PDB file of C-alpha atoms in Angstrom:
ATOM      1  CA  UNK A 931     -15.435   5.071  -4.010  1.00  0.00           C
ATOM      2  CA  UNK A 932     -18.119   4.854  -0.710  1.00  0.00           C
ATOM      3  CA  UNK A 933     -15.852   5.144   2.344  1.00  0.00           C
ATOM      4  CA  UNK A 934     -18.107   3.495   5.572  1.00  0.00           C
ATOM      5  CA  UNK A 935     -16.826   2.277   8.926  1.00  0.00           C
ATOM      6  CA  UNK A 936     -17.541  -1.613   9.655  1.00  0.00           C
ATOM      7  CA  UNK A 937     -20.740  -1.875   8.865  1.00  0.00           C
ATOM      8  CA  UNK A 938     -23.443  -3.062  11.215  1.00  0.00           C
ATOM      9  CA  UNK A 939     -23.933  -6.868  11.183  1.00  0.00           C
ATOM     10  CA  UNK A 940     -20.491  -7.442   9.691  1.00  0.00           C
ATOM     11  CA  UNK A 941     -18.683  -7.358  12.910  1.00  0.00           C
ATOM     12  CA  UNK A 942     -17.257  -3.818  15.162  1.00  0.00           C
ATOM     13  CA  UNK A 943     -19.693  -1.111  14.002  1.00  0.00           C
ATOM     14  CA  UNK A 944     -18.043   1.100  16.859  1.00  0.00           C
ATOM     15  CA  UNK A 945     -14.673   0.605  14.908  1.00  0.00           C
ATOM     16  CA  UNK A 946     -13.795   4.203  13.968  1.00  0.00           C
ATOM     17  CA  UNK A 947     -11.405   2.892  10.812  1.00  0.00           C
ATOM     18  CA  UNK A 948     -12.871   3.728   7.750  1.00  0.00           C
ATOM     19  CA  UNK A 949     -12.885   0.526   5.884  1.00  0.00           C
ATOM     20  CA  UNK A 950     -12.914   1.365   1.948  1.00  0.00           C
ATOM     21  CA  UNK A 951     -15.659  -0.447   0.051  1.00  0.00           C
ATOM     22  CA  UNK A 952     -14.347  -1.079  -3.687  1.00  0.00           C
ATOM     23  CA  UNK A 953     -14.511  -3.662  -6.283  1.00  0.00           C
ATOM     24  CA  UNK A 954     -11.852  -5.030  -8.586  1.00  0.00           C
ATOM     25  CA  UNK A 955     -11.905  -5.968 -12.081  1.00  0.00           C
ATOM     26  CA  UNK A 956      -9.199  -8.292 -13.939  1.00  0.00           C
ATOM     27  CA  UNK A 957      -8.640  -6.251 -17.318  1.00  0.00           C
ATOM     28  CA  UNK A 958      -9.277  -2.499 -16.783  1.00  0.00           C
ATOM     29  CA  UNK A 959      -6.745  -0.492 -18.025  1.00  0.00           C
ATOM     30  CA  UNK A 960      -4.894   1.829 -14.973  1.00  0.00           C
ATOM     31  CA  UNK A 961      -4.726   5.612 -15.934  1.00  0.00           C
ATOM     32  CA  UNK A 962      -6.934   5.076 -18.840  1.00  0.00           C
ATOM     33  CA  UNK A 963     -10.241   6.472 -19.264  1.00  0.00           C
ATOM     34  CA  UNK A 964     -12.949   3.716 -19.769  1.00  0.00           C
ATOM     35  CA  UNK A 965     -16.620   4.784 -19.895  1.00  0.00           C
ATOM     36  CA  UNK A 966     -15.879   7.945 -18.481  1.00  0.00           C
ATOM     37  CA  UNK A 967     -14.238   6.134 -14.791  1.00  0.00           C
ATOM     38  CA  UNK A 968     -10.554   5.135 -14.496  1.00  0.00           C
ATOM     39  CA  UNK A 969      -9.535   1.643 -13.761  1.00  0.00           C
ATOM     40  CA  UNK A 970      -6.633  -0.369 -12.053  1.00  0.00           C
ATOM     41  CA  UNK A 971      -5.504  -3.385 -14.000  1.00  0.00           C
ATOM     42  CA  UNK A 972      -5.322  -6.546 -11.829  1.00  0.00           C
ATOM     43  CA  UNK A 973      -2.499  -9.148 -13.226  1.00  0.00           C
ATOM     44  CA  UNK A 974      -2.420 -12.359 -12.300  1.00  0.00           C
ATOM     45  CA  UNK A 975       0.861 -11.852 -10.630  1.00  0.00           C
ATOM     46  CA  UNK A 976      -0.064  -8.906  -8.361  1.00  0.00           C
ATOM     47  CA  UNK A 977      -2.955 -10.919  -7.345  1.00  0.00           C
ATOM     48  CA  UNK A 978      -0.287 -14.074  -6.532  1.00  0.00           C
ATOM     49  CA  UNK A 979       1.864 -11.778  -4.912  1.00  0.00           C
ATOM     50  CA  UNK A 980      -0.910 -10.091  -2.661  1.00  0.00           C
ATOM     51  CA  UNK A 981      -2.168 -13.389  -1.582  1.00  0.00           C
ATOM     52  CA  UNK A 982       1.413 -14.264  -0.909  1.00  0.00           C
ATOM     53  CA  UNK A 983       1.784 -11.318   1.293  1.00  0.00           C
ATOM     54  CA  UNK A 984      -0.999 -12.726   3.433  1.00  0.00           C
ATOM     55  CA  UNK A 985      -0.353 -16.047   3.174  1.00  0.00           C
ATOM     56  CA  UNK A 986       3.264 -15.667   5.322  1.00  0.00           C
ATOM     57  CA  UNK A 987       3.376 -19.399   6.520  1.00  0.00           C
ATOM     58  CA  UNK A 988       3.389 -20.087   2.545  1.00  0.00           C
ATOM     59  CA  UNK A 989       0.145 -22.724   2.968  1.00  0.00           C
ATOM     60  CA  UNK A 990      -1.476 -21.469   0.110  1.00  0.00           C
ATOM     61  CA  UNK A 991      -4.249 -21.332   1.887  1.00  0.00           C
ATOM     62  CA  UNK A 992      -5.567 -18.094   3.369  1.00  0.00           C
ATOM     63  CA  UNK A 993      -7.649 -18.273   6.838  1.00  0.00           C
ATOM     64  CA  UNK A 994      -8.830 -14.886   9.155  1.00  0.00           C
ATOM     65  CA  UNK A 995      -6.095 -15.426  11.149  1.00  0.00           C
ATOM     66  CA  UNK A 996      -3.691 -14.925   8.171  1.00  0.00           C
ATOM     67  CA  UNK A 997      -5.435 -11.321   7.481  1.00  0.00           C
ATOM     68  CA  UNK A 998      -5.394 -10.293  10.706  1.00  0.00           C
ATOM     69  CA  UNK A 999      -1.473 -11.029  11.492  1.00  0.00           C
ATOM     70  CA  UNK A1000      -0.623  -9.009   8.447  1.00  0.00           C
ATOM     71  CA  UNK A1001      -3.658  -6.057   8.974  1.00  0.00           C
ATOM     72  CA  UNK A1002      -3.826  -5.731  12.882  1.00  0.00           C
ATOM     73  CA  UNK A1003      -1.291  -3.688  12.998  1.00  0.00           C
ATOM     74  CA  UNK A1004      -2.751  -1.304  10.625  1.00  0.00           C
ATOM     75  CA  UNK A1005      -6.953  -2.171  12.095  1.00  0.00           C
ATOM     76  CA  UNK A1006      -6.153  -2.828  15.741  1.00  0.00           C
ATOM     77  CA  UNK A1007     -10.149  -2.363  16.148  1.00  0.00           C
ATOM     78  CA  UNK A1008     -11.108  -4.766  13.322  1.00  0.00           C
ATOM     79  CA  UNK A1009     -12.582  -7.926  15.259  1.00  0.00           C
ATOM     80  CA  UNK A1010     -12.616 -11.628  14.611  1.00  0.00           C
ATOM     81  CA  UNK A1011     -15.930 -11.665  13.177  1.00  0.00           C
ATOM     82  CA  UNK A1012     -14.944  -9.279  10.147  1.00  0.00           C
ATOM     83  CA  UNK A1013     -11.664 -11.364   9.519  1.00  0.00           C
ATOM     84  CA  UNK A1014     -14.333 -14.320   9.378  1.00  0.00           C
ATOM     85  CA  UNK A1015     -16.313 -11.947   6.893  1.00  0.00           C
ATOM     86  CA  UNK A1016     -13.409 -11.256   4.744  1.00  0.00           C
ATOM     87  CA  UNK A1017     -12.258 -15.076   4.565  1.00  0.00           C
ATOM     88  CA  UNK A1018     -15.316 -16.986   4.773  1.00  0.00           C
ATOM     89  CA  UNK A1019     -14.263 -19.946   2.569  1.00  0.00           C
ATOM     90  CA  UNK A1020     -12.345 -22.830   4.160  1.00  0.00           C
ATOM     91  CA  UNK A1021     -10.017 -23.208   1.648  1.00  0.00           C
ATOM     92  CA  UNK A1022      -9.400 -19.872   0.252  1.00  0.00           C
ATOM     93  CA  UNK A1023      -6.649 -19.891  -2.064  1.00  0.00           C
ATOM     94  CA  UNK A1024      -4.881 -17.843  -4.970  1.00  0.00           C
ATOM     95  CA  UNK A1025      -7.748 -19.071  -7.100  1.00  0.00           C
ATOM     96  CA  UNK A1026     -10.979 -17.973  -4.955  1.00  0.00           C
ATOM     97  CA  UNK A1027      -9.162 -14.500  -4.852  1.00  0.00           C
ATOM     98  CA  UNK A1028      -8.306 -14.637  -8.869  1.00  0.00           C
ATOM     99  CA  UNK A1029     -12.059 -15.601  -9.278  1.00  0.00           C
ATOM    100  CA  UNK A1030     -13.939 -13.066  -6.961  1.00  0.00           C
ATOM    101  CA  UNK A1031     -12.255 -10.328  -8.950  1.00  0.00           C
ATOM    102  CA  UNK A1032     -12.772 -11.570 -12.492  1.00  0.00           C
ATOM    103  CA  UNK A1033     -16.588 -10.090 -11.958  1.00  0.00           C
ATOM    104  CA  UNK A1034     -16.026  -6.704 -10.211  1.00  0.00           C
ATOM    105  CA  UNK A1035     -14.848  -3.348 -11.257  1.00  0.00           C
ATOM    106  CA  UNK A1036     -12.458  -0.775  -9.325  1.00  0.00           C
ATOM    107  CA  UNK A1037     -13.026   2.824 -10.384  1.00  0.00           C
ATOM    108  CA  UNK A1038     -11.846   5.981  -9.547  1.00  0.00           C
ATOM    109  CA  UNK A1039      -9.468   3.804  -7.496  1.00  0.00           C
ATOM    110  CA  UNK A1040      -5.781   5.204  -5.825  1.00  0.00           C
ATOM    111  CA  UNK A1041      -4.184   2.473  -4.280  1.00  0.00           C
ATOM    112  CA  UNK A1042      -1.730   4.940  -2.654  1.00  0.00           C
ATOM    113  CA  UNK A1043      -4.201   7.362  -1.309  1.00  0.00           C
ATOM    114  CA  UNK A1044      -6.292   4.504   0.228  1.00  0.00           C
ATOM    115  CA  UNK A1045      -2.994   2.950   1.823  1.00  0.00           C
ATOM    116  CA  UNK A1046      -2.320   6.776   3.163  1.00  0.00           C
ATOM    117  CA  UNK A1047      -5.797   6.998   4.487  1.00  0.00           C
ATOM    118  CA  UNK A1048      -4.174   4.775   7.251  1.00  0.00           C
ATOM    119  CA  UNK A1049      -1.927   7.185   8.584  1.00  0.00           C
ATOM    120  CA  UNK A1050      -4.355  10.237   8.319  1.00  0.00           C
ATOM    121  CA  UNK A1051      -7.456   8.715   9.705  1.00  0.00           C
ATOM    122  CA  UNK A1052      -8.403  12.712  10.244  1.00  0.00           C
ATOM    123  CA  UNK A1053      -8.230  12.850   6.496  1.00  0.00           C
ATOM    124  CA  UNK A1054      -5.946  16.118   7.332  1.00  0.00           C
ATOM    125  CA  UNK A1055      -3.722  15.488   4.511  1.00  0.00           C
ATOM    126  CA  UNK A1056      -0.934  14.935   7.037  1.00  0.00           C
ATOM    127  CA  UNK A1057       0.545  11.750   8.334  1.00  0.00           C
ATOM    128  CA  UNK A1058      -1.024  11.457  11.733  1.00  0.00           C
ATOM    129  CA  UNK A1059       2.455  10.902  13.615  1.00  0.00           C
ATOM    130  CA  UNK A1060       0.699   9.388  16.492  1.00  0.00           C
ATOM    131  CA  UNK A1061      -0.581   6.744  13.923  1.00  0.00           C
ATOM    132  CA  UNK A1062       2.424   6.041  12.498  1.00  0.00           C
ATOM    133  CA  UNK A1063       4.441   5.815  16.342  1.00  0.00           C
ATOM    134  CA  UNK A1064       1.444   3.193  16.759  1.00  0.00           C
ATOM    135  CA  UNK A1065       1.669   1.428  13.600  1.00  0.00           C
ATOM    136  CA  UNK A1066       5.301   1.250  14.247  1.00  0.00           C
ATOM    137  CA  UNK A1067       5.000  -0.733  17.115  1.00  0.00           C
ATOM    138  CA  UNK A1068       2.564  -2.792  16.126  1.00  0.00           C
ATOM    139  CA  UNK A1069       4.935  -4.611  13.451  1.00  0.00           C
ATOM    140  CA  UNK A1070       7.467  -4.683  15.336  1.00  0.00           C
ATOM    141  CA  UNK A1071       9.884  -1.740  15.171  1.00  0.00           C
ATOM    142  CA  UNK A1072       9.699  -1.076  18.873  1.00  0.00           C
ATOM    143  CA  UNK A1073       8.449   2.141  21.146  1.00  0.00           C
ATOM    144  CA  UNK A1074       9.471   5.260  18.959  1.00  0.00           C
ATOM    145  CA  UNK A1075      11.342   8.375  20.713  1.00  0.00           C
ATOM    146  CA  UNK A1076      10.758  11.631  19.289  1.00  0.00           C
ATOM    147  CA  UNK A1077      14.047  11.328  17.795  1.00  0.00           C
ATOM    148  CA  UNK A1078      13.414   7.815  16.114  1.00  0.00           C
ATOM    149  CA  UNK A1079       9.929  10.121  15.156  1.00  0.00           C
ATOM    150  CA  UNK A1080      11.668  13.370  13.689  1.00  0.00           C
ATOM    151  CA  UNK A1081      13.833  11.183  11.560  1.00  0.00           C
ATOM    152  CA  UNK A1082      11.617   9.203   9.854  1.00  0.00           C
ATOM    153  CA  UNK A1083       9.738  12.562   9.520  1.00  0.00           C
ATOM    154  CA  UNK A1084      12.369  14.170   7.791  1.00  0.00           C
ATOM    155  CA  UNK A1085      13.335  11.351   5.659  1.00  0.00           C
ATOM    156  CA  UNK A1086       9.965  11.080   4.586  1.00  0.00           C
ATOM    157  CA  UNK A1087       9.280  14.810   4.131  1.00  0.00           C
ATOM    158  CA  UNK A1088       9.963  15.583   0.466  1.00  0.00           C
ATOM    159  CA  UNK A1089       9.021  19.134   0.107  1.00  0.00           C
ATOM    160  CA  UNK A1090      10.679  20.324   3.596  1.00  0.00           C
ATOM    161  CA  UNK A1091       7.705  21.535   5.323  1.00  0.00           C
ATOM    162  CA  UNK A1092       8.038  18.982   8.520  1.00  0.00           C
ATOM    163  CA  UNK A1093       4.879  16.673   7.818  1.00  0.00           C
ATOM    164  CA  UNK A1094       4.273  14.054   5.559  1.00  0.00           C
ATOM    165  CA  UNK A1095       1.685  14.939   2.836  1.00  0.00           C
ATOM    166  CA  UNK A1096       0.062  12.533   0.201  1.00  0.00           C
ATOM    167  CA  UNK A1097       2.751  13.082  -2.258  1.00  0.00           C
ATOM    168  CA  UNK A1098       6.062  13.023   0.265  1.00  0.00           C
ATOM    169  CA  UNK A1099       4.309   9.384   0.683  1.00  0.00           C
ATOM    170  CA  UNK A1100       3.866   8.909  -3.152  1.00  0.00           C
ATOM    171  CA  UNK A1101       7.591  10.134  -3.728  1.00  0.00           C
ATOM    172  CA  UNK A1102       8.545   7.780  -0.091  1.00  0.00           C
ATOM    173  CA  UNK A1103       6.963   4.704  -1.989  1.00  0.00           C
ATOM    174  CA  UNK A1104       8.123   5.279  -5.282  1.00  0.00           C
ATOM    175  CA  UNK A1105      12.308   5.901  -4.332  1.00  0.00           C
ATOM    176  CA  UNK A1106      11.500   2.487  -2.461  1.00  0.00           C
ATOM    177  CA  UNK A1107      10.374   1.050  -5.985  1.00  0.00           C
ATOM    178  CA  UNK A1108      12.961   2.585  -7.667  1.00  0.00           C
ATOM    179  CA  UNK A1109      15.516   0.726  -5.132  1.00  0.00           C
ATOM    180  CA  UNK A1110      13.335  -2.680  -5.379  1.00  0.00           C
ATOM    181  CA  UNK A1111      13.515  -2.820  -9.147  1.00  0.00           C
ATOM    182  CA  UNK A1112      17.638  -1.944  -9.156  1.00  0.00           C
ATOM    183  CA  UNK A1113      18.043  -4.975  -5.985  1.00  0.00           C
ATOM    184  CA  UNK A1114      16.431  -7.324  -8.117  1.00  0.00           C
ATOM    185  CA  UNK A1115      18.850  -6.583 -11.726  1.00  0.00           C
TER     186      UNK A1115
END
């Protein structure tokens, strides 16, 4: 997968976010090899429940405004004009999402790593905690104090080394899985 920042012409080409340029394809098989690239299957429910995500007013219609109440707080840079880009359909629904995927392809694709990418926009293989003090404000949790900072730290540090890796946030979003799937028995 290409990594660029906003690209010129699309909007904030001073934005310093690395926006991740991929393609989806309905079918592929995750963790399987398929012509020599690996794949993420797309189901029509994960693409329902994405678009639900976004759609919080439950309108089933999606417009910029939608992506940018659930993304700003993790693109604070990303302007109007790109939300425009993303949604440029007035009546963007569940459908116009199923469809633009049925003819692309996602390879070589880690949902996880791209979601950590966020949080380590130094690619240091650290959570930035910085980042995540910011992030946590932006939705909503409040200022952090160190405190508030070094537990969440801890909690999220698996191996015990006092920074959040790739895999403590693998193992952080898998336990919350694991809890998700025994709340919903």
């Amino acid at each position: 997968m290409e990594d660029k920042t906003s690209p010129k012409g699309q909007g904030g080409a001073s934005s310093p976010i690395p926006y991740p340029r991929f393609n989806v394809k309905k079918g592929d098989w995750r963790g399987k090899e398929k012509e020599g690239q690996m794949g993420v299957k797309i189901t029509r429910e994960e693409v329902e429940s994405a678009f639900a995500f976004f759609d919080v007013q439950g309108k089933g219609v999606l417009r910029p405004k939608d992506l940018k109440a659930r993304l700003g707080a993790f693109y604070p840079q990303m302007t109007n004009k790109e939300y425009r880009f993303l949604i440029s359909e007035p009546n963007f629904t569940v459908d116009t999402l199923w469809n633009l995927l049925d003819n692309n392809n996602i390879s070589n694709f880690d949902p996880v790593k791209e979601a950590f990418r966020v949080y380590d926009p130094q690619e240091s293989g650290y959570v930035d905690p910085e980042v995540l003090k910011s992030i946590m404000s932006r939705m909503g949790y409040g200022e952090m104090t160190r405190e508030d900072m070094d537990v969440l730290i801890k909690t999220a540090d698996v191996d015990g080394d006092g920074k959040i890796s790739l895999e403590d946030f693998r193992g952080m979003l898998n336990f919350s899985k694991h809890i998700d799937e025994q709340q919903s028995k």
